XYZ file of C-alpha atoms in Angstrom:
592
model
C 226.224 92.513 62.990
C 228.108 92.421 59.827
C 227.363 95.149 57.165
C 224.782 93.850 54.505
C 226.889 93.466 50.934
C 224.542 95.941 48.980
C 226.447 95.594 45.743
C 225.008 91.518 45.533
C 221.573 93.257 46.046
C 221.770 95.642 43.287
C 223.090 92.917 40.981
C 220.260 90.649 41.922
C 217.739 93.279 41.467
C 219.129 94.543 38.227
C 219.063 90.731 36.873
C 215.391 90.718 37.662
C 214.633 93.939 35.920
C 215.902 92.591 32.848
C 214.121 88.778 32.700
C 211.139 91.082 33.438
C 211.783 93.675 30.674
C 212.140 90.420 28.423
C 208.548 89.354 29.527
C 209.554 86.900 32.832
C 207.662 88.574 35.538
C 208.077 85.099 37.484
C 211.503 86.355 38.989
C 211.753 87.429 42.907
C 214.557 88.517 44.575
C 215.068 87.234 48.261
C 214.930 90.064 50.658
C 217.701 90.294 53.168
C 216.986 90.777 56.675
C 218.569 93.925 57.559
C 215.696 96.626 56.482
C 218.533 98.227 54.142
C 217.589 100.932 51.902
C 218.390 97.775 49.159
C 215.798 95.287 50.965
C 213.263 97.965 50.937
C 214.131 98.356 47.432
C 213.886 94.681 46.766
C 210.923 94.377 48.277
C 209.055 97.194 46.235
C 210.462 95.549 43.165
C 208.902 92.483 44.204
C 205.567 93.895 44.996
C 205.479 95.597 41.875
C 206.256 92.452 39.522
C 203.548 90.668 41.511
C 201.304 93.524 40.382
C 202.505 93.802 37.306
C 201.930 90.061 36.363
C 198.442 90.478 37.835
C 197.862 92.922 34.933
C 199.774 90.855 32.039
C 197.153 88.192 32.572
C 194.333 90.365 32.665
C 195.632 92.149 29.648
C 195.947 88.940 27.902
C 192.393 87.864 28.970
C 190.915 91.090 27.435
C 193.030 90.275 24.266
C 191.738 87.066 23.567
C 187.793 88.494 24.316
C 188.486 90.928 21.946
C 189.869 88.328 19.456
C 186.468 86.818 19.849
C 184.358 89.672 18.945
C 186.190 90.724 16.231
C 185.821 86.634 14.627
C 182.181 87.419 15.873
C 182.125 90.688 13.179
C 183.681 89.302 11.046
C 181.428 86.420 10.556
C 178.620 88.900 11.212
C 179.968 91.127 8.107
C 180.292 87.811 6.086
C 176.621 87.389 6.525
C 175.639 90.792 6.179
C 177.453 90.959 3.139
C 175.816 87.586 1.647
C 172.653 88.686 2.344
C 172.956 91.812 1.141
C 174.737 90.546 -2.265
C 172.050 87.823 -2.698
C 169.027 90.172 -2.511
C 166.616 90.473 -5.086
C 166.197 94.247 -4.451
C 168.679 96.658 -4.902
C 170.454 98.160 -1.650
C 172.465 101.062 -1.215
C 174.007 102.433 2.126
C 174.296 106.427 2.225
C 175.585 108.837 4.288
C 172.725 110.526 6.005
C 174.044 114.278 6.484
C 175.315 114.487 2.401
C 173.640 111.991 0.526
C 176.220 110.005 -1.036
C 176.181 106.497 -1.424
C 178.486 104.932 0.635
C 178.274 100.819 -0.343
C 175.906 99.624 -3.185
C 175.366 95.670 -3.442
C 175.855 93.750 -7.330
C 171.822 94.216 -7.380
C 171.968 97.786 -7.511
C 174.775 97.876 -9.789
C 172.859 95.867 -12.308
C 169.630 97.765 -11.849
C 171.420 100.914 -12.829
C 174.498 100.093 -14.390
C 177.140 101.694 -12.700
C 179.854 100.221 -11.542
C 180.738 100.527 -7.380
C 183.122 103.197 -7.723
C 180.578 105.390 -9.819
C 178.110 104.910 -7.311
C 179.917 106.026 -4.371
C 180.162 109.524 -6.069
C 176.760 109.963 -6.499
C 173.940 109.986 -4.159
C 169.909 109.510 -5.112
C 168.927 112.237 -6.441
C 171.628 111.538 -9.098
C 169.661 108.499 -10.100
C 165.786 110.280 -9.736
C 164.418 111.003 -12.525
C 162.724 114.198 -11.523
C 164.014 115.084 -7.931
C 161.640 117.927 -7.488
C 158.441 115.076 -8.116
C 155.671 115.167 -5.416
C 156.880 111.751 -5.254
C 160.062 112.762 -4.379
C 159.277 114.976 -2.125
C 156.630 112.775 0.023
C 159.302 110.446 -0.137
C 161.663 112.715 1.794
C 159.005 114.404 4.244
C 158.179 110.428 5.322
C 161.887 110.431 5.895
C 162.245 113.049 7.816
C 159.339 112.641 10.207
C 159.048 109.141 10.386
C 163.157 107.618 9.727
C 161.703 105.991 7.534
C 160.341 106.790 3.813
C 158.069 104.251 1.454
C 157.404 105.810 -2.272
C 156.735 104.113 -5.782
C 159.095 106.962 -7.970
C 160.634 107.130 -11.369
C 164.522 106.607 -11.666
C 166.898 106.438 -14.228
C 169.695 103.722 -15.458
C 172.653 104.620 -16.916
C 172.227 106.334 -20.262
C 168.904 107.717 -18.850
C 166.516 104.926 -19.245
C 163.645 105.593 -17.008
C 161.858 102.550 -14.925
C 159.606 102.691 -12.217
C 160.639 101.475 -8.843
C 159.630 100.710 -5.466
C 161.848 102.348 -2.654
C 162.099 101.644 1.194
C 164.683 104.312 2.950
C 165.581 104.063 6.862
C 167.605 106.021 9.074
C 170.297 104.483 11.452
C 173.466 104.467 13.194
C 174.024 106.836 16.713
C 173.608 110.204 16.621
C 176.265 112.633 14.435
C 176.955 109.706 12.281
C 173.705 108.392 10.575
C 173.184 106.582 7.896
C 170.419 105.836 4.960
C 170.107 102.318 4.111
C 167.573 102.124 1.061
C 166.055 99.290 -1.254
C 164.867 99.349 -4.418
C 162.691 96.941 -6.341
C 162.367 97.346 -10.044
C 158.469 97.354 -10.889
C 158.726 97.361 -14.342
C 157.862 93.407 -14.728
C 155.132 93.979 -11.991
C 153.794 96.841 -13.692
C 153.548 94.505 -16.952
C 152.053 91.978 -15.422
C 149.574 93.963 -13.433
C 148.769 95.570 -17.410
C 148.397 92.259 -18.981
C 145.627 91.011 -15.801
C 144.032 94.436 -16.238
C 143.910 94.212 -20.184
C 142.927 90.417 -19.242
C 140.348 91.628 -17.022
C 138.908 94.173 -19.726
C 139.407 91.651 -22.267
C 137.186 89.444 -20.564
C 134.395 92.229 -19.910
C 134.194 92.947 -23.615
C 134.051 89.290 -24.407
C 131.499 89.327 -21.851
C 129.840 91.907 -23.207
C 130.196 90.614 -26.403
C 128.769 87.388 -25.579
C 125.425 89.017 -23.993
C 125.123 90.592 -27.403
C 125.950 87.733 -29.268
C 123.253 85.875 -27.135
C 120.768 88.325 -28.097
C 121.372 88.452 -31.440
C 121.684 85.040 -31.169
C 117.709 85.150 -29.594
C 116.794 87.444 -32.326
C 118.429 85.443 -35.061
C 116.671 82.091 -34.076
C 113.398 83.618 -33.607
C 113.287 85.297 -36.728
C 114.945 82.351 -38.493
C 112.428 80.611 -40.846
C 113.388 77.363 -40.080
C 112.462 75.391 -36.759
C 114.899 75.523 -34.286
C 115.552 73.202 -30.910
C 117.987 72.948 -28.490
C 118.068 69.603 -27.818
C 119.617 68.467 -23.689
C 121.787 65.059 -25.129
C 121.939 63.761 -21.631
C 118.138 63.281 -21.932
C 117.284 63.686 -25.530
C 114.431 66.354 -24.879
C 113.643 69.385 -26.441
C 115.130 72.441 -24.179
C 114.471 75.668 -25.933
C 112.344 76.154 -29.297
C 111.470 79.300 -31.482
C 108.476 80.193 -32.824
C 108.694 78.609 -36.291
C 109.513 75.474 -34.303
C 105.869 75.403 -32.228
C 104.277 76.316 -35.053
C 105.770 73.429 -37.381
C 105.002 70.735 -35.018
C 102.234 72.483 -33.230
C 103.111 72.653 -30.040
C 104.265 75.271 -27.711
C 107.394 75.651 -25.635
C 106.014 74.477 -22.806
C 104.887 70.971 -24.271
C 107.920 70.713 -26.438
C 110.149 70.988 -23.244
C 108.107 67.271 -22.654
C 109.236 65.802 -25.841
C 112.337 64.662 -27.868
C 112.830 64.642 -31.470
C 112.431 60.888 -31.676
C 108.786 61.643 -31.084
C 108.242 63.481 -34.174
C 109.183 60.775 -36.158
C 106.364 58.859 -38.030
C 106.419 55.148 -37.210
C 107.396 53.089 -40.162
C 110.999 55.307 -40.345
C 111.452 55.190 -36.319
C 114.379 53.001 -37.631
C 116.454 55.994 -39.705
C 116.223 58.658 -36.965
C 117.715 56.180 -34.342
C 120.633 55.906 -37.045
C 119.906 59.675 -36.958
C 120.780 60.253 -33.384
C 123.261 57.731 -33.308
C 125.913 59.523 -35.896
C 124.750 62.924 -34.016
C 125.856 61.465 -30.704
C 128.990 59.867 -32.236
C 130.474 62.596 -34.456
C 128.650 65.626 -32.838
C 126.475 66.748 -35.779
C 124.407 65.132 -38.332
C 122.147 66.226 -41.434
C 119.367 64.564 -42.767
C 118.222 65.207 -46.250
C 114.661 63.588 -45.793
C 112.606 62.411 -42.844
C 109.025 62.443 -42.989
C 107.743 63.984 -39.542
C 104.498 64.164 -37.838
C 102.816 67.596 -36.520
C 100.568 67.372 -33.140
C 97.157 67.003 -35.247
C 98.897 63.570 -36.800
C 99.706 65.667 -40.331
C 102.755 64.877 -41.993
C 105.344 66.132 -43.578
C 108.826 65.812 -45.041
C 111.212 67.572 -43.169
C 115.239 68.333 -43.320
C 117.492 67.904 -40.127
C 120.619 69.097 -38.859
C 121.941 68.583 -35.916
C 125.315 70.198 -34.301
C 126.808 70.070 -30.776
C 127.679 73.141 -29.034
C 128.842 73.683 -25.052
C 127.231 75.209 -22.483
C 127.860 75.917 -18.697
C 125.074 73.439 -18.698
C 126.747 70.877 -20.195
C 126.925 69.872 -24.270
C 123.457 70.519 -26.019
C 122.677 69.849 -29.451
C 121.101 72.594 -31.497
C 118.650 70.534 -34.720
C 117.156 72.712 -37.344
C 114.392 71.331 -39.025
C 113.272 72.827 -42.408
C 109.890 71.705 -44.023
C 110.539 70.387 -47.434
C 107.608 68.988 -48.406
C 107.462 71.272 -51.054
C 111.368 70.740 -52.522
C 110.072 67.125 -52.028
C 106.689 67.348 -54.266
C 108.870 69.453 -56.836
C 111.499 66.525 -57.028
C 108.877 64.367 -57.304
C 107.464 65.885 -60.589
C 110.724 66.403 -62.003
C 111.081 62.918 -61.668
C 107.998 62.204 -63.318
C 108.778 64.433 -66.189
C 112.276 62.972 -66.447
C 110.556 59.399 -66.851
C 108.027 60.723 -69.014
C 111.105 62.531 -71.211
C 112.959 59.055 -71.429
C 109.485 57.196 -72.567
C 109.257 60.158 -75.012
C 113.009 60.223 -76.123
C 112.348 55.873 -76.617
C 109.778 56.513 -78.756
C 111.145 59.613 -80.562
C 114.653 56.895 -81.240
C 111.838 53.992 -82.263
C 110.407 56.799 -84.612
C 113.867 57.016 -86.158
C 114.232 53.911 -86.766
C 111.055 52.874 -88.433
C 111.343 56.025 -90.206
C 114.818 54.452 -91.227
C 113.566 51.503 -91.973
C 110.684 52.688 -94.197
C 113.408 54.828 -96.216
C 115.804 52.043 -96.584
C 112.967 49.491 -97.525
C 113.562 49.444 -101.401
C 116.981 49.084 -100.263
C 116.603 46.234 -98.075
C 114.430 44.436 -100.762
C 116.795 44.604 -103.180
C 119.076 43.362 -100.665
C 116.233 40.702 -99.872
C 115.662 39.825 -103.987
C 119.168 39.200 -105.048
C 119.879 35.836 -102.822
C 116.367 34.799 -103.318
C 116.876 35.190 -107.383
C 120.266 33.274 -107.157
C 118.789 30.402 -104.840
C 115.538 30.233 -107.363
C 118.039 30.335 -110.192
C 120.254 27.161 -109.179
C 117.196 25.481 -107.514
C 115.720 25.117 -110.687
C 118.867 23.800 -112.241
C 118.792 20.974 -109.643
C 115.156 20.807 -110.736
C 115.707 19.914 -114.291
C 118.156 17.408 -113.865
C 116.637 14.265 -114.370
C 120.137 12.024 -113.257
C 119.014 12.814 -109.802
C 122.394 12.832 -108.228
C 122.914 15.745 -105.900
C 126.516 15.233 -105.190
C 126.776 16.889 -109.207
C 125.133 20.078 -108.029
C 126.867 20.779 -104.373
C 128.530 23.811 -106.076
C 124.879 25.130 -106.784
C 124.020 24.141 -103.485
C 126.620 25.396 -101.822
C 125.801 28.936 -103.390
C 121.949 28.503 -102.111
C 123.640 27.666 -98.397
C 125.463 31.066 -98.442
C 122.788 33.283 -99.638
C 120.340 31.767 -97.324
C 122.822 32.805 -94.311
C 122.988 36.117 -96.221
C 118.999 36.433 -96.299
C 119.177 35.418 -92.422
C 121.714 37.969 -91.616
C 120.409 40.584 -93.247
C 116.568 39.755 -91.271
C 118.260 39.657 -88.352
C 120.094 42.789 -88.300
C 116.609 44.165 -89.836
C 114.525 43.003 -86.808
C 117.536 44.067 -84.276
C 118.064 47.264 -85.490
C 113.833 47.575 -85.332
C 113.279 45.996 -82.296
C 112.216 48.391 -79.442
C 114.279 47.913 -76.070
C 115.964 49.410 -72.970
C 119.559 50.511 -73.243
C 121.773 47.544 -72.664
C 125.405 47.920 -72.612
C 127.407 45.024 -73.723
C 131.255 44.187 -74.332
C 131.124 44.703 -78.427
C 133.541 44.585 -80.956
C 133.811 48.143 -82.093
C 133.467 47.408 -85.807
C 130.337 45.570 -84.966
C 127.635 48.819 -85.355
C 129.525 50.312 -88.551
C 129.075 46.739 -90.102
C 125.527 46.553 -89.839
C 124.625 49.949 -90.600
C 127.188 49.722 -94.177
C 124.792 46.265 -94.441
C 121.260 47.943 -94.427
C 122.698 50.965 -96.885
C 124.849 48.668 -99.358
C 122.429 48.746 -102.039
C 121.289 52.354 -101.445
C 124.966 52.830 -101.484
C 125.649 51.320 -104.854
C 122.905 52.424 -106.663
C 124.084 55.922 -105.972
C 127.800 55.596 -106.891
C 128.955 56.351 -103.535
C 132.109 54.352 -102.854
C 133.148 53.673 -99.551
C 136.850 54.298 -98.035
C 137.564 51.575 -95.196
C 140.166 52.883 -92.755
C 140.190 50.418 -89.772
C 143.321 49.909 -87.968
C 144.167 46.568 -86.315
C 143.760 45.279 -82.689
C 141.353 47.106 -81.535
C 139.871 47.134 -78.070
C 136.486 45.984 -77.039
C 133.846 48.757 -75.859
C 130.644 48.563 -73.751
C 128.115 49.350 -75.966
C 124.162 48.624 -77.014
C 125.022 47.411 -80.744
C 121.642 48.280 -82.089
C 121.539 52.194 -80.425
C 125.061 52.527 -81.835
C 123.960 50.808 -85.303
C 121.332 53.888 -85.085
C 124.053 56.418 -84.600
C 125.956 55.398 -87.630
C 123.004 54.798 -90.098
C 122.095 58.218 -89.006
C 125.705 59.667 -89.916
C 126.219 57.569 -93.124
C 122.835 58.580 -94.683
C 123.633 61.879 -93.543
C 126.583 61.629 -95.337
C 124.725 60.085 -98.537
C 122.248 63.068 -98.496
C 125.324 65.593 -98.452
C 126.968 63.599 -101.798
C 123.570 64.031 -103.950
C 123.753 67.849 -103.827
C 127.378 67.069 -105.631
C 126.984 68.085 -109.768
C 126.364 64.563 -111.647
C 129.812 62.930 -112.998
C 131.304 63.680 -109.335
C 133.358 61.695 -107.521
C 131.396 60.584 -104.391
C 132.948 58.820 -101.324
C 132.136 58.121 -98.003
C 135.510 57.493 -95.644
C 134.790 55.212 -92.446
C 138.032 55.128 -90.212
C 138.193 53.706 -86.993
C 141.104 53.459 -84.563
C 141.977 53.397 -80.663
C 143.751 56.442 -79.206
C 144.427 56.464 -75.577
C 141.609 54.710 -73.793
C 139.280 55.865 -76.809
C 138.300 54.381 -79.649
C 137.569 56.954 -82.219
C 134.793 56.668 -85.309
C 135.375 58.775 -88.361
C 132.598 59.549 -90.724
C 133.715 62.322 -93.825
C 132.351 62.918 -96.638
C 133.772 65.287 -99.559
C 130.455 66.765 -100.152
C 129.587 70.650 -100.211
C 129.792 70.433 -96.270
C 127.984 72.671 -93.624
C 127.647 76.529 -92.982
C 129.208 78.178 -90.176
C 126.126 79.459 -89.558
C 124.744 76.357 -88.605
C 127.130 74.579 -87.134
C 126.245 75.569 -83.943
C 122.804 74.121 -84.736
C 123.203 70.633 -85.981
C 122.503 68.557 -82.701
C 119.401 70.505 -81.416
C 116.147 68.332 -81.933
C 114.069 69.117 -84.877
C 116.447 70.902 -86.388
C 117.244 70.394 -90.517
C 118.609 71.919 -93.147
C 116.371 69.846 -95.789
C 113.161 71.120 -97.608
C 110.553 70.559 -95.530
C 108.864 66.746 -96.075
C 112.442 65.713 -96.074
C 113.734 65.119 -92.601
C 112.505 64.887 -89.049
C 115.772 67.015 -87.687
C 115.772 64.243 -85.293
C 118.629 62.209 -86.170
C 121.818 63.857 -84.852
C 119.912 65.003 -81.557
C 119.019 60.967 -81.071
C 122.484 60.149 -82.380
C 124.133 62.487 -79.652
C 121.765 61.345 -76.652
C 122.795 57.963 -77.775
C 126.462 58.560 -77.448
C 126.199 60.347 -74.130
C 124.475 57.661 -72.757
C 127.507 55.495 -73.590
C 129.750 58.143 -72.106
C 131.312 59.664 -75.246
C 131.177 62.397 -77.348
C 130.766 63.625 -81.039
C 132.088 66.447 -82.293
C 131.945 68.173 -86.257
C 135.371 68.771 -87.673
C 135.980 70.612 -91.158
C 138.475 68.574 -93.370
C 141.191 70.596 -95.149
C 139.524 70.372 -98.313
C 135.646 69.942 -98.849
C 132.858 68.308 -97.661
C 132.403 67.322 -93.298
C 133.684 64.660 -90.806
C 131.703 63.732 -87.812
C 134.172 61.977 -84.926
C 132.802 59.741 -82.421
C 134.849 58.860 -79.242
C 133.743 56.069 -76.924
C 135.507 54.701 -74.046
C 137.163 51.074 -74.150
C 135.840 48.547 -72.104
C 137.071 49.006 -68.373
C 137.895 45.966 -66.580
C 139.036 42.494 -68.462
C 138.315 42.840 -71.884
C 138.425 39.493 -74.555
C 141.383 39.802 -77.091
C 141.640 42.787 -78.947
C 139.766 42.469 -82.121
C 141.718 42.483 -85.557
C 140.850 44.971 -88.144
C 138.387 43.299 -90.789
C 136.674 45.025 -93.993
C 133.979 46.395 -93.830
């Protein structure tokens, strides 16, 4: 047998060791036959690659389960750390044997305003406000016996500001290397809200309380109130509730009210008004009702006052109706209207006084006014008379003349019987000048004979005014005689003059009467426009004529007022309003 060539073998196996230390443990050697020390070698070598293979793979099989769970933690650690960063509460991971905070979510670094890094050198009782608190304490005695701890406690945020919170500590982790894992819940919002219901809540008992003693002052009020008082149901229109002034208004009591509505109160000829009545109560929720004649329960009447108002219930909307009895206020009313009528019938007669009073002063006056036309038309009629030719058309000058004063006669009868006539006040468009005309008319010869000259002042255009003609004529033969009583106190060889101006201002037109007489007293200027007053010897004067004269002018919504010229005598001013509307053409001044 030859020899075996051991130096192949150890090249072969040497080969093999070195694909294998490069990581190819799929390399055999062929063994030789002869059991040389080299096969046996060989052979081990083999046995031990196959081994070592064997292990590779289940090396690499625990590598790549291990690569598994640690893509499993780390996905777990992705969610714990979500969960934990998106949490409400605050949560902070300590270490169980010191106390110092190991991890602290964005939560808890908000809540108490440290940054991570300052947090993980401090523990909890850095961030208690009082550590040695029985709240504290409790908290940590739970903790110890239980692993877990449950405590409302006071803590502090950075630059000490204290706020209550809610903490929740637990123990885990194996034994020798615990850990504290603790939430906190700020309570301050909670605490403020649980305030505001409780304030609420007390809020509501004093209103309640307030409301049971508003109802029984309410009670008290309506019972002792004077006036009758219902609750009316509007659903059904009856009487609910009534006080006592109520049942004994209408007579009934509570009982038989509660059978009844308002409507049946009413007496029949105005059942009409109080369905208008309810109908504006229903509509606008209250109503008032000035007068309404009622009906008690033994068919009496009287006049009664209503209000009505709408208030809400936990029954539904009610209507409370007061009814006063005002038969009384009604009675009263009645005889002040009476008297006022019986005032006016006086104050017509009083101004119809005036005026044949006026007329009987002004009579000789008015005949002389009378006896010159008539003398002129007996004068030329005789003329015609005694000629004997017997043709007219020689004397139409004369008759002319006898044409015109008989239009004069008839003018001055007419404004005579006008100015006398008795007669309700009856405003008219007027021309303004209209009143001062007649009245200068009826005093002309009066006038004359006294030496008073007149002063015409009358602008142009003038606007028209609503006016009774005759009641104004009054008011100016009443100021112009006036005037004419003033001028005879004046020492004889006196200038006397009466100055009538009239002219619009604004939507006025103004009436100037002056006189340069010795004018009125202080003293009783204050007095001129009561009734009876005068300041003439007694015989001389009724005292009647500026009170009439300033009725008068308030009944054609003006005024008059007494002005003191710069240098003697007085000026009465009389402002009436133009005539609203569409007046004729302004009238053009004219003499007086």
């Amino acid at each position: 047998m030859d020899k075996p060539n051991t130096n192949s073998h150890l090249d072969a196996l040497n080969a093999a060791l070195r694909r294998a230390l490069d990581g190819d443990l799929s390399c055999r050697i062929g063994v030789p036959d002869s059991r040389h020390q080299a096969a046996i070698t060989i052979d081990l070598f083999n046995d031990l690659i196959s081994k070592l293979s064997t292990s590779v793979d289940e090396v690499g099989a625990q590598q790549r389960k291990f690569k598994d769970l640690h893509i499993r933690l780390q996905n777990s650690e992705i969610r714990y750390r979500a969960l934990v960063e998106a949490s409400t509460d605050a949560i902070l991971i300590s270490d169980h044997d010191t106390g110092a905070f190991l991890d602290a979510n964005r939560t808890a670094c908000q809540l108490f305003g440290y940054r991570p890094s300052d947090l993980r050198r401090m523990s909890f009782d850095d961030l208690f406000t009082d550590p040695a608190s029985p709240e504290i304490q409790n908290l940590k005695g739970e903790l110890k016996r239980d692993g877990l701890g449950v405590g409302q406690v006071s803590l502090n945020r950075q630059g000490g500001q204290p706020f209550l919170g809610e903490i929740r500590v637990m123990i885990y982790g194996p034994p020798g290397r615990e850990l504290r894992a603790a939430t906190v819940r700020d309570l301050t919002e909670r605490v403020e809200r649980e305030q505001e219901i409780q304030n609420s809540y007390d809020a509501v008992q004093e209103t309640q309380t307030e409301l049971e003693r508003s109802e029984e002052k309410y009670r008290t009020l309506v019972e002792a109130a004077g006036d009758a008082i219902v609750i009316l149901d509007k659903s059904t229109a009856r009487i609910a509730e009534a006080n006592g002034a109520a049942c004994q208004l209408l007579g009934h009591n509570v009982q038989e009210l509660r059978k009844l509505t308002i409507e049946d109160f009413y007496l029949e000829p105005d059942l009409g008004e109080p369905d208008e009545f309810l109908t504006e109560a229903v509509g606008a929720g209250r109503a008032w009702k000035p007068n309404v004649q009622m009906r008690r329960a033994n068919g009496s009447s009287f006049w009664a006052e209503v209000r009505t108002g709408d208030f809400i219930t936990n029954e539904g909307t009610r209507s409370i109706g007061v009814i006063r009895d005002v038969t009384w206020r009604i009675e009263r009313e009645q005889e002040v209207a009476d008297s006022y009528r019986q005032l006016e019938e006086t104050q017509a007669k009083l101004v119809q006084a005036s005026k044949l009073s006026a007329m009987g002063e002004l009579g000789a006056g008015i005949a002389h006014e009378l006896n010159q036309p008539i003398t002129i038309i007996q004068g030329f009629a005789q003329r015609v008379r005694r000629d004997e030719s017997g043709r007219v058309e020689e004397h139409i000058d004369e008759l002319d003349i006898i044409v015109d004063e008989t239009v004069r006669m008839a003018r001055i009868v007419d404004n005579i019987r006008t100015f006398a006539r008795q007669s309700d006040y009856r405003p008219e468009p007027t021309n303004p000048i209209t009143p001062v005309e007649n009245a200068l008319l009826l005093l002309h010869a009066q006038l004359r004979v006294r030496g008073i000259q007149i002063i015409r002042d009358v602008s142009e255009n003038l606007p028209q005014i609503n006016a009774d003609t005759a009641r104004m004529q009054q008011v100016f033969l009443n100021l112009i005689v006036n005037a004419r009583d003033a001028l005879s106190e004046l020492p004889a060889g006196t200038a006397r003059q009466i100055r009538v101006a009239i002219r619009a201002e604004d939507d006025h037109v103004l009436y100037e009467i002056e006189d340069n007489g010795p004018g009125i007293s202080p003293a009783l200027e204050q007095r001129i426009f009561e009734p009876f007053f005068t300041s003439k010897p007694p015989g001389e004067g009724t005292g009647l004529g500026l009170s009439i004269a300033y009725g008068i002018i308030q009944d054609h919504g003006g005024d008059i007022r007494l002005e003191r010229p710069q240098t003697t005598g007085a000026r009465f001013v009389v402002s009436l309003p133009v005539l609203q509307g569409n007046p004729e053409p302004l009238f053009e001044g004219t003499p007086l």
